[in-house]
PDB file of C-alpha atoms in Angstrom:
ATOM      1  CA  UNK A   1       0.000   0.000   0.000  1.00 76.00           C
ATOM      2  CA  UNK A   2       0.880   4.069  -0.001  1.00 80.00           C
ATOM      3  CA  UNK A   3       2.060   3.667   3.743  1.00 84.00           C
ATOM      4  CA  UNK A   4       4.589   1.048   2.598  1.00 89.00           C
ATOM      5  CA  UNK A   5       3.232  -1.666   4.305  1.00 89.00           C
ATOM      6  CA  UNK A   6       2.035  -4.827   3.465  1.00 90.00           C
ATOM      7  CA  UNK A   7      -0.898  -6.266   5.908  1.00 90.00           C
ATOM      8  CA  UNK A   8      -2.115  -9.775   6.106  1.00 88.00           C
ATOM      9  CA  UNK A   9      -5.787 -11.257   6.962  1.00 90.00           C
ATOM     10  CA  UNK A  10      -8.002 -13.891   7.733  1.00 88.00           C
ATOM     11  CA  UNK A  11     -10.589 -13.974   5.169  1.00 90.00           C
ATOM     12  CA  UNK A  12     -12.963 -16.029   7.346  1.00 93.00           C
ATOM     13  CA  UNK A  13     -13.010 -13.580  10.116  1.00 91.00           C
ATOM     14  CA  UNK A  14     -11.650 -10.381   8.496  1.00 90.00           C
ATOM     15  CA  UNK A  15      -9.443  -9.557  11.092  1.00 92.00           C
ATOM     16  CA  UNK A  16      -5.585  -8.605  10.856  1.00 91.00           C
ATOM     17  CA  UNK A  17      -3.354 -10.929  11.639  1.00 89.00           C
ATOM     18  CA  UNK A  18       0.056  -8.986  10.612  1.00 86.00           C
ATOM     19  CA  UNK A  19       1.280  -5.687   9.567  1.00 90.00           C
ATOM     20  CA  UNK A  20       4.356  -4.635   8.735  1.00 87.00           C
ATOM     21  CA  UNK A  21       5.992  -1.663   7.381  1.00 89.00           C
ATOM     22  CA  UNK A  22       8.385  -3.650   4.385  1.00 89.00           C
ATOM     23  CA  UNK A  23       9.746  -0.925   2.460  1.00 92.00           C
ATOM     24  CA  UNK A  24      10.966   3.067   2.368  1.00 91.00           C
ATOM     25  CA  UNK A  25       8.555   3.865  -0.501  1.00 92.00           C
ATOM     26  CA  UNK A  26       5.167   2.643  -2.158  1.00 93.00           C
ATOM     27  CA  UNK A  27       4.411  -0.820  -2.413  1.00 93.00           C
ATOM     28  CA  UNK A  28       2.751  -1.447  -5.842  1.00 93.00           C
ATOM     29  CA  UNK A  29       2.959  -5.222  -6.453  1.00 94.00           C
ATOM     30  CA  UNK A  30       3.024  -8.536  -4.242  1.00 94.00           C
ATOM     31  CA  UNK A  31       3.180 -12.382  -5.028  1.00 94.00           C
ATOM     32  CA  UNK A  32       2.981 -15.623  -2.401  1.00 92.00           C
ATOM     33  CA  UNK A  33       4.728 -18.535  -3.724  1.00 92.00           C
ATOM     34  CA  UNK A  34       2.581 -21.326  -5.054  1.00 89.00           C
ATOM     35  CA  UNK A  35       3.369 -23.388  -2.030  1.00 90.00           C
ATOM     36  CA  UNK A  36       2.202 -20.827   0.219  1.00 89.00           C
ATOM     37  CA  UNK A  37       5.292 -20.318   1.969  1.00 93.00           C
ATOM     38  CA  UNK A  38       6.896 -17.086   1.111  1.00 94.00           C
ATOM     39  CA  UNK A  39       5.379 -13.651   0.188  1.00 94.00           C
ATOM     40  CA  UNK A  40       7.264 -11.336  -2.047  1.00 96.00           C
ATOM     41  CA  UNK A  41       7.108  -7.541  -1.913  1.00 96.00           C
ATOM     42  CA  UNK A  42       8.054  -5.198  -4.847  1.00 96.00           C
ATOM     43  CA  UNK A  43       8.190  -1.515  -3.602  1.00 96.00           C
ATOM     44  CA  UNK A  44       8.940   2.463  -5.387  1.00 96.00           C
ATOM     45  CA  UNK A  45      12.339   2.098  -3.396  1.00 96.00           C
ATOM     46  CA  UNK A  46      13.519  -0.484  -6.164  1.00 96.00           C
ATOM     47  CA  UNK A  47      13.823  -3.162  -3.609  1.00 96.00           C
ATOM     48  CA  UNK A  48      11.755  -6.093  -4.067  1.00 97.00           C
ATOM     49  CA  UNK A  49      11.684  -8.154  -0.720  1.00 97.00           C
ATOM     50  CA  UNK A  50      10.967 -11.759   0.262  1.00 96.00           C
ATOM     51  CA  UNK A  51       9.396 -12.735   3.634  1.00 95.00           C
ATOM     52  CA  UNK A  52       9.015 -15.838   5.229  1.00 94.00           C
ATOM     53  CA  UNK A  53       5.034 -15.977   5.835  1.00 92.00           C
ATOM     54  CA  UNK A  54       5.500 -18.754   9.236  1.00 92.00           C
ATOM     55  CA  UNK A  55       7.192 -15.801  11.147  1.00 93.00           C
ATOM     56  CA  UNK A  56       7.170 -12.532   8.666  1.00 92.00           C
ATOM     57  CA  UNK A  57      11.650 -12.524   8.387  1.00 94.00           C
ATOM     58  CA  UNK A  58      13.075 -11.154   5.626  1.00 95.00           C
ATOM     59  CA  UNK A  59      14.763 -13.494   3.508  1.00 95.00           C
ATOM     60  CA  UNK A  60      16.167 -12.197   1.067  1.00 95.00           C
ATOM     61  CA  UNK A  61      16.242  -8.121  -0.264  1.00 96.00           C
ATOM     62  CA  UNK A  62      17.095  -7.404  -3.899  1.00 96.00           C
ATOM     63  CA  UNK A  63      17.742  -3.810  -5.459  1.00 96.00           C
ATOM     64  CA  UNK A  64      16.254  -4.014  -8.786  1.00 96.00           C
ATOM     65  CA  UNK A  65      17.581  -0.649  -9.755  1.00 96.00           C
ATOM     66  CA  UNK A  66      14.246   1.130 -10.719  1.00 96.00           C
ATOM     67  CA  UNK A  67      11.000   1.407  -9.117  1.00 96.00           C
ATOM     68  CA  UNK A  68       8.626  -2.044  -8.847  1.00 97.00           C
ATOM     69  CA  UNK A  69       5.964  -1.740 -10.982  1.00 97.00           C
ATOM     70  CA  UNK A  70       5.350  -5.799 -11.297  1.00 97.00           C
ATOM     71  CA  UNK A  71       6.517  -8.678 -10.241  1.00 97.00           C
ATOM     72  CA  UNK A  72       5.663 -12.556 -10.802  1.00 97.00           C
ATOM     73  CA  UNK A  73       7.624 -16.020  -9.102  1.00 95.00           C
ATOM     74  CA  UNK A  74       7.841 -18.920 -11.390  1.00 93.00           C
ATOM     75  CA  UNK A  75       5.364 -22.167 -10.532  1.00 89.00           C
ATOM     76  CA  UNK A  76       8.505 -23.720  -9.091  1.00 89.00           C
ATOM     77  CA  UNK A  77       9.689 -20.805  -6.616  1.00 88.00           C
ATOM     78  CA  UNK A  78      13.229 -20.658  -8.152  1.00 92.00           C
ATOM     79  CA  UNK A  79      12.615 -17.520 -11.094  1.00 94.00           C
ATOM     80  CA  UNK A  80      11.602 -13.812 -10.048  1.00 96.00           C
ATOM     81  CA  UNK A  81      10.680 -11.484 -12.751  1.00 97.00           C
ATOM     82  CA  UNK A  82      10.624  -7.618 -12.149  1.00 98.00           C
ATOM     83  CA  UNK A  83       9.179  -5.037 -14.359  1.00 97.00           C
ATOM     84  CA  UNK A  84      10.654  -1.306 -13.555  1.00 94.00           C
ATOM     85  CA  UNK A  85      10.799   1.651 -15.926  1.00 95.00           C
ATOM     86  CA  UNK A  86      11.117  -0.033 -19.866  1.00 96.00           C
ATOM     87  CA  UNK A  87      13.121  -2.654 -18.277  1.00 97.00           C
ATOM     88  CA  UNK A  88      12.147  -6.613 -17.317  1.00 97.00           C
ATOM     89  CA  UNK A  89      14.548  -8.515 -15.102  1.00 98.00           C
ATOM     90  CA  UNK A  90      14.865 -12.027 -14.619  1.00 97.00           C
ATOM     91  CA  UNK A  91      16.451 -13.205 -10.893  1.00 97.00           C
ATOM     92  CA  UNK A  92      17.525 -16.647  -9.377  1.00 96.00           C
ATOM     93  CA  UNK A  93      15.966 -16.778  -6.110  1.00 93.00           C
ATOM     94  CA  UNK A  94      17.103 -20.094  -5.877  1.00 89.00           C
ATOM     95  CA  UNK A  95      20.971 -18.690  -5.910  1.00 90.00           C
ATOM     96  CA  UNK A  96      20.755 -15.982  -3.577  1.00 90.00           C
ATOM     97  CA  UNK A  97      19.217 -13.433  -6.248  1.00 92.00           C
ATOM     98  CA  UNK A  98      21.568 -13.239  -8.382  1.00 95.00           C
ATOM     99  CA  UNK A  99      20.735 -11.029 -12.050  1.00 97.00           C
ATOM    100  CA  UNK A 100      20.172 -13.901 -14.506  1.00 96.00           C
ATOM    101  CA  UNK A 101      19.371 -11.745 -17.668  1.00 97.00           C
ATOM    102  CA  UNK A 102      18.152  -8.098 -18.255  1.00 97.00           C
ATOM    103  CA  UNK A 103      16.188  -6.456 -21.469  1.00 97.00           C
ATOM    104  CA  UNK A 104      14.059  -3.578 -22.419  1.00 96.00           C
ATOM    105  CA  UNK A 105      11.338  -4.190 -24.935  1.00 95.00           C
ATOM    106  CA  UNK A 106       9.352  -1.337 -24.476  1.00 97.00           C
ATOM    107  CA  UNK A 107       9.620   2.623 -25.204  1.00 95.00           C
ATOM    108  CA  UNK A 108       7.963   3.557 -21.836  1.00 96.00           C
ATOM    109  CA  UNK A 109       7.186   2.061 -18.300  1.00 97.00           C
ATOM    110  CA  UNK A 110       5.919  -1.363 -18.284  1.00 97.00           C
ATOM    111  CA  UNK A 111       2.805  -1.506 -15.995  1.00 97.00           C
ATOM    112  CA  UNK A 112       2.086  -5.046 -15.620  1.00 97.00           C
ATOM    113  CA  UNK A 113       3.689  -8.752 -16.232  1.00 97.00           C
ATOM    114  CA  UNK A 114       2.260 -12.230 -16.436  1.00 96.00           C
ATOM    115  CA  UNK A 115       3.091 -15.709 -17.629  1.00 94.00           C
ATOM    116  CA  UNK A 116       1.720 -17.884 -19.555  1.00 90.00           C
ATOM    117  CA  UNK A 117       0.292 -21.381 -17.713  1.00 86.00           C
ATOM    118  CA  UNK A 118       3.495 -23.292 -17.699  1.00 86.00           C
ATOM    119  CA  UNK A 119       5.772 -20.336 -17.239  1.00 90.00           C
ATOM    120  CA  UNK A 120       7.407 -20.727 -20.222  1.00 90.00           C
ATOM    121  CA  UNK A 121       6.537 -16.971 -21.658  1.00 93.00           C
ATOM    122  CA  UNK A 122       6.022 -13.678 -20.110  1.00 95.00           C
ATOM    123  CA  UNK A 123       3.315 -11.137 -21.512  1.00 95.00           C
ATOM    124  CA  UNK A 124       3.856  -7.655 -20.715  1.00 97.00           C
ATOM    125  CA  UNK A 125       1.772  -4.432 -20.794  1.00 97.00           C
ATOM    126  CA  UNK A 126       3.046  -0.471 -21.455  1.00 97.00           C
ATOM    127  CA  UNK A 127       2.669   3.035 -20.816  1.00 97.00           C
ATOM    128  CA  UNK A 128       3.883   2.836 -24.754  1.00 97.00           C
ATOM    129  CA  UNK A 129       0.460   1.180 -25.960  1.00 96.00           C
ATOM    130  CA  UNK A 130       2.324  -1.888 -26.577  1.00 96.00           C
ATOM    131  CA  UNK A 131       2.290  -5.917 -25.456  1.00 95.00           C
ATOM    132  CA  UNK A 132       4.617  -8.043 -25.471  1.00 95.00           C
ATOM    133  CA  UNK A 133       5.281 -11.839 -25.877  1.00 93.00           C
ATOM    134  CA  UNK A 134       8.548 -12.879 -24.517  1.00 94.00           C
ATOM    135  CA  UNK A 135      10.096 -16.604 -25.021  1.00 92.00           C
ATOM    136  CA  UNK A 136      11.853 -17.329 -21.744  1.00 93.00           C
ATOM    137  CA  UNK A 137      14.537 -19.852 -23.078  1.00 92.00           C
ATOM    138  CA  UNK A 138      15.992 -17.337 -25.065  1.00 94.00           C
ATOM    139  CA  UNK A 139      14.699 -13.877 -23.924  1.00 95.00           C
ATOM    140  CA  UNK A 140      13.361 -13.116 -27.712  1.00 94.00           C
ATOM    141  CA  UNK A 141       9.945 -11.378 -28.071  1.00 94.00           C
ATOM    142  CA  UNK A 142       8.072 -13.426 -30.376  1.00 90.00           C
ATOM    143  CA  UNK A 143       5.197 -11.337 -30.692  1.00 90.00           C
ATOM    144  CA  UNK A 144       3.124  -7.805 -30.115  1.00 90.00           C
ATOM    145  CA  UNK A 145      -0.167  -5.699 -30.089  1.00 91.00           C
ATOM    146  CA  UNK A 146      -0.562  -2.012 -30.516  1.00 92.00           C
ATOM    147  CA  UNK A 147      -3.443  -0.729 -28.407  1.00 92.00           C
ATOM    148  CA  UNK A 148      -5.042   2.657 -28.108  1.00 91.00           C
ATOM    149  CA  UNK A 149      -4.442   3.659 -25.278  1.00 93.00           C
ATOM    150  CA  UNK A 150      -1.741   2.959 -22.641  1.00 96.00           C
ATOM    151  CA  UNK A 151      -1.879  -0.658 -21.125  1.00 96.00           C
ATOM    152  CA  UNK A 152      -1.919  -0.985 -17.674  1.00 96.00           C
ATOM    153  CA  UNK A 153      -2.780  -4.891 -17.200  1.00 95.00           C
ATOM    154  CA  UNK A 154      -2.596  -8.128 -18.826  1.00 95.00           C
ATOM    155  CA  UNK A 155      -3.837 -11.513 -17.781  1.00 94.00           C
ATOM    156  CA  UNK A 156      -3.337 -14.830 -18.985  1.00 91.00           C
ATOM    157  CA  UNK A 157      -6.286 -18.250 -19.321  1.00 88.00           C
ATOM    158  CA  UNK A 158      -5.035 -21.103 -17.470  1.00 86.00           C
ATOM    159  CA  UNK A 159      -5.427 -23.130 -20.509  1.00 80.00           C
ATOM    160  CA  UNK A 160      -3.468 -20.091 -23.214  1.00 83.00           C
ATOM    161  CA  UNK A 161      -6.466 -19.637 -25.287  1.00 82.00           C
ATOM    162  CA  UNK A 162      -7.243 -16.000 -24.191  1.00 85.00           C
ATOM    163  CA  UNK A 163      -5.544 -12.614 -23.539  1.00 89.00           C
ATOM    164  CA  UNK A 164      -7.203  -9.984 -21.616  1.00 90.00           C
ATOM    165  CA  UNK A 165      -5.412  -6.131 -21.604  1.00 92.00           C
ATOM    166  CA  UNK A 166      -6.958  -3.440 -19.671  1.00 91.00           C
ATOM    167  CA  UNK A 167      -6.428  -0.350 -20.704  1.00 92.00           C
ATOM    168  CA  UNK A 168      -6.371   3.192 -19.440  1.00 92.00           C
ATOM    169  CA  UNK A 169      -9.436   4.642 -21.488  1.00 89.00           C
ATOM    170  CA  UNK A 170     -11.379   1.907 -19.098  1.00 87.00           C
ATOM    171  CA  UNK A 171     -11.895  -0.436 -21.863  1.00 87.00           C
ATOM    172  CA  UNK A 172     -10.753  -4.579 -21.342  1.00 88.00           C
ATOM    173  CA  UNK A 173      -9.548  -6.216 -24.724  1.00 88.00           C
ATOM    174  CA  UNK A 174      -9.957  -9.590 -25.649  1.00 86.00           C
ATOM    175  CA  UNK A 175      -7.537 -11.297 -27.564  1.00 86.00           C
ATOM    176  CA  UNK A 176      -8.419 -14.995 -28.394  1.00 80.00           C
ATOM    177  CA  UNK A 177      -5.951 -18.033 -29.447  1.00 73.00           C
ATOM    178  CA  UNK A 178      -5.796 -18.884 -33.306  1.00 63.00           C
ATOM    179  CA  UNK A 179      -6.432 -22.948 -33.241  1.00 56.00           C
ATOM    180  CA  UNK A 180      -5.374 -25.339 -35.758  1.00 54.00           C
ATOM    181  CA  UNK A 181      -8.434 -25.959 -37.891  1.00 54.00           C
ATOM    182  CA  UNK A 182      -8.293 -29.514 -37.360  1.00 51.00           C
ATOM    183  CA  UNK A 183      -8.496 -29.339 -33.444  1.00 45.00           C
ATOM    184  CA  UNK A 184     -10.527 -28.309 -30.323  1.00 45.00           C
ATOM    185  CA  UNK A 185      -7.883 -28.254 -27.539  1.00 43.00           C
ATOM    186  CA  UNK A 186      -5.807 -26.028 -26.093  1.00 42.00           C
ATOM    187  CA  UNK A 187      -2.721 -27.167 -27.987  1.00 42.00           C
ATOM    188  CA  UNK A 188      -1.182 -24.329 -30.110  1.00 43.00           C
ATOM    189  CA  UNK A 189      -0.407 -25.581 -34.129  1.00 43.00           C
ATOM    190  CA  UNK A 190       3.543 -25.039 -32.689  1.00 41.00           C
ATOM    191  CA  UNK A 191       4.686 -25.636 -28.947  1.00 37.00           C
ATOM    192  CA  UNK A 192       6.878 -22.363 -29.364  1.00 35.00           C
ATOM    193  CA  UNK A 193       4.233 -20.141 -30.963  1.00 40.00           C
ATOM    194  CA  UNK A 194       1.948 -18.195 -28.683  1.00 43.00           C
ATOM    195  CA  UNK A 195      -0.340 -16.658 -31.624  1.00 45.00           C
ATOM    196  CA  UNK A 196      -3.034 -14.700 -30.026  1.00 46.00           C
ATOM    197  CA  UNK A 197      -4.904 -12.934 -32.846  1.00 44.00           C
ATOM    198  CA  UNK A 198      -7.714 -10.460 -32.077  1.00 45.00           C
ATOM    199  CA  UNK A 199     -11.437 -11.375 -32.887  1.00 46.00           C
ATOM    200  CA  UNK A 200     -13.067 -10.073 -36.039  1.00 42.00           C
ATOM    201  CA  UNK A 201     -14.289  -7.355 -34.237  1.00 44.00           C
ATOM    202  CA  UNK A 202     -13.099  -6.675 -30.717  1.00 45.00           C
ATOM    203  CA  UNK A 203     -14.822  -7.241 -27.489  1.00 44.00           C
ATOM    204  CA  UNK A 204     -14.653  -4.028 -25.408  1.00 43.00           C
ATOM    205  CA  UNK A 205     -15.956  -4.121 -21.993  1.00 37.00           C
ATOM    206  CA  UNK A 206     -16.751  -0.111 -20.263  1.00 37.00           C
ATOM    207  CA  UNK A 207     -16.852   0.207 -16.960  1.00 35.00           C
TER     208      UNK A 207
END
């Protein structure tokens, strides 16, 4: 939150359990770890922070060099991924946080991050009206959409059939899988491909 804290609750009760002041700026993006165990923090004050969620430590700190807009862990806990500025980083938690690659695809500040459902691509959203699909095994973007307006979300279907941007003139876009012809499934025509293609006429949902 703005008072650079992160709280956390129980849903059942809706009571506070723990609050604690993380960071020396705003906090603008958080993550858990898909086994529940660890909650990272990314913060205005470049650090992005991991706590231990049985007794709130810090773990590990890591100065990302720009302000946190985004961040996203990898199904497997070992891969942290940092959007600051034009600029997406790629950590290994797993070796103390050490800078495994760095790249800027975009013209402007990247506002949001996701993967795809086995973590194999990232999709990214911009201040630049631009998306991006980015091949993790070799850092290449393989694909992009222009927008209208600036981006300033992205979210992935569990199954890769579906794209949905939301955009800062309030409108969500919908951009659906192209399927082989000769198929039903979620399998793409090529393993490496991710080609999302926008439907004949776009689905815009207003607020």
């Amino acid at each position: 939150s703005d008072d650079k804290s992160f709280k956390v609750w129980d849903v059942p009760t809706e009571t506070e359990i723990k609050s604690i002041e993380a960071h020396d700026d705003y906090i603008r993006s958080c993550s858990v770890s898909s086994n529940g165990k660890y909650l990272f923090t990314g913060s205005y004050d470049h650090k992005v922070k991991i706590w231990d969620l049985e007794n709130y430590s810090l773990v590990l700190s890591i100065d990302t060099g720009f302000p946190v807009e985004d961040l996203i862990v990898s199904a497997n806990g070992s891969i942290l991924t940092t959007a600051g500025s034009n600029t997406i980083k790629f950590w290994d938690i797993s070796n103390g946080g050490n800078l495994l690659h760095s790249m800027s695809p975009h013209q402007k500040t990247i506002t949001s991050i996701t993967y795809n459902s086995d973590c194999t691509h990232i999709i990214t959203a911009g201040i630049d009206r631009i998306s991006k699909i980015i091949d993790i095994s070799n850092y290449r973007v393989v694909q992009g959409f222009k927008f209208e307006s600036p981006v300033m979300s992205v979210s992935c279907n569990k199954n890769d059939t579906a794209l949905a941007f939301g955009l800062s003139s309030g409108h969500c876009v919908l951009k659906t899988r192209k399927m082989s012809p000769e198929t039903t499934s979620a399998v793409p025509e090529h393993s490496f491909e991710f080609n999302f293609v926008s439907p004949r006429k776009q689905l815009k949902f207003t607020k």
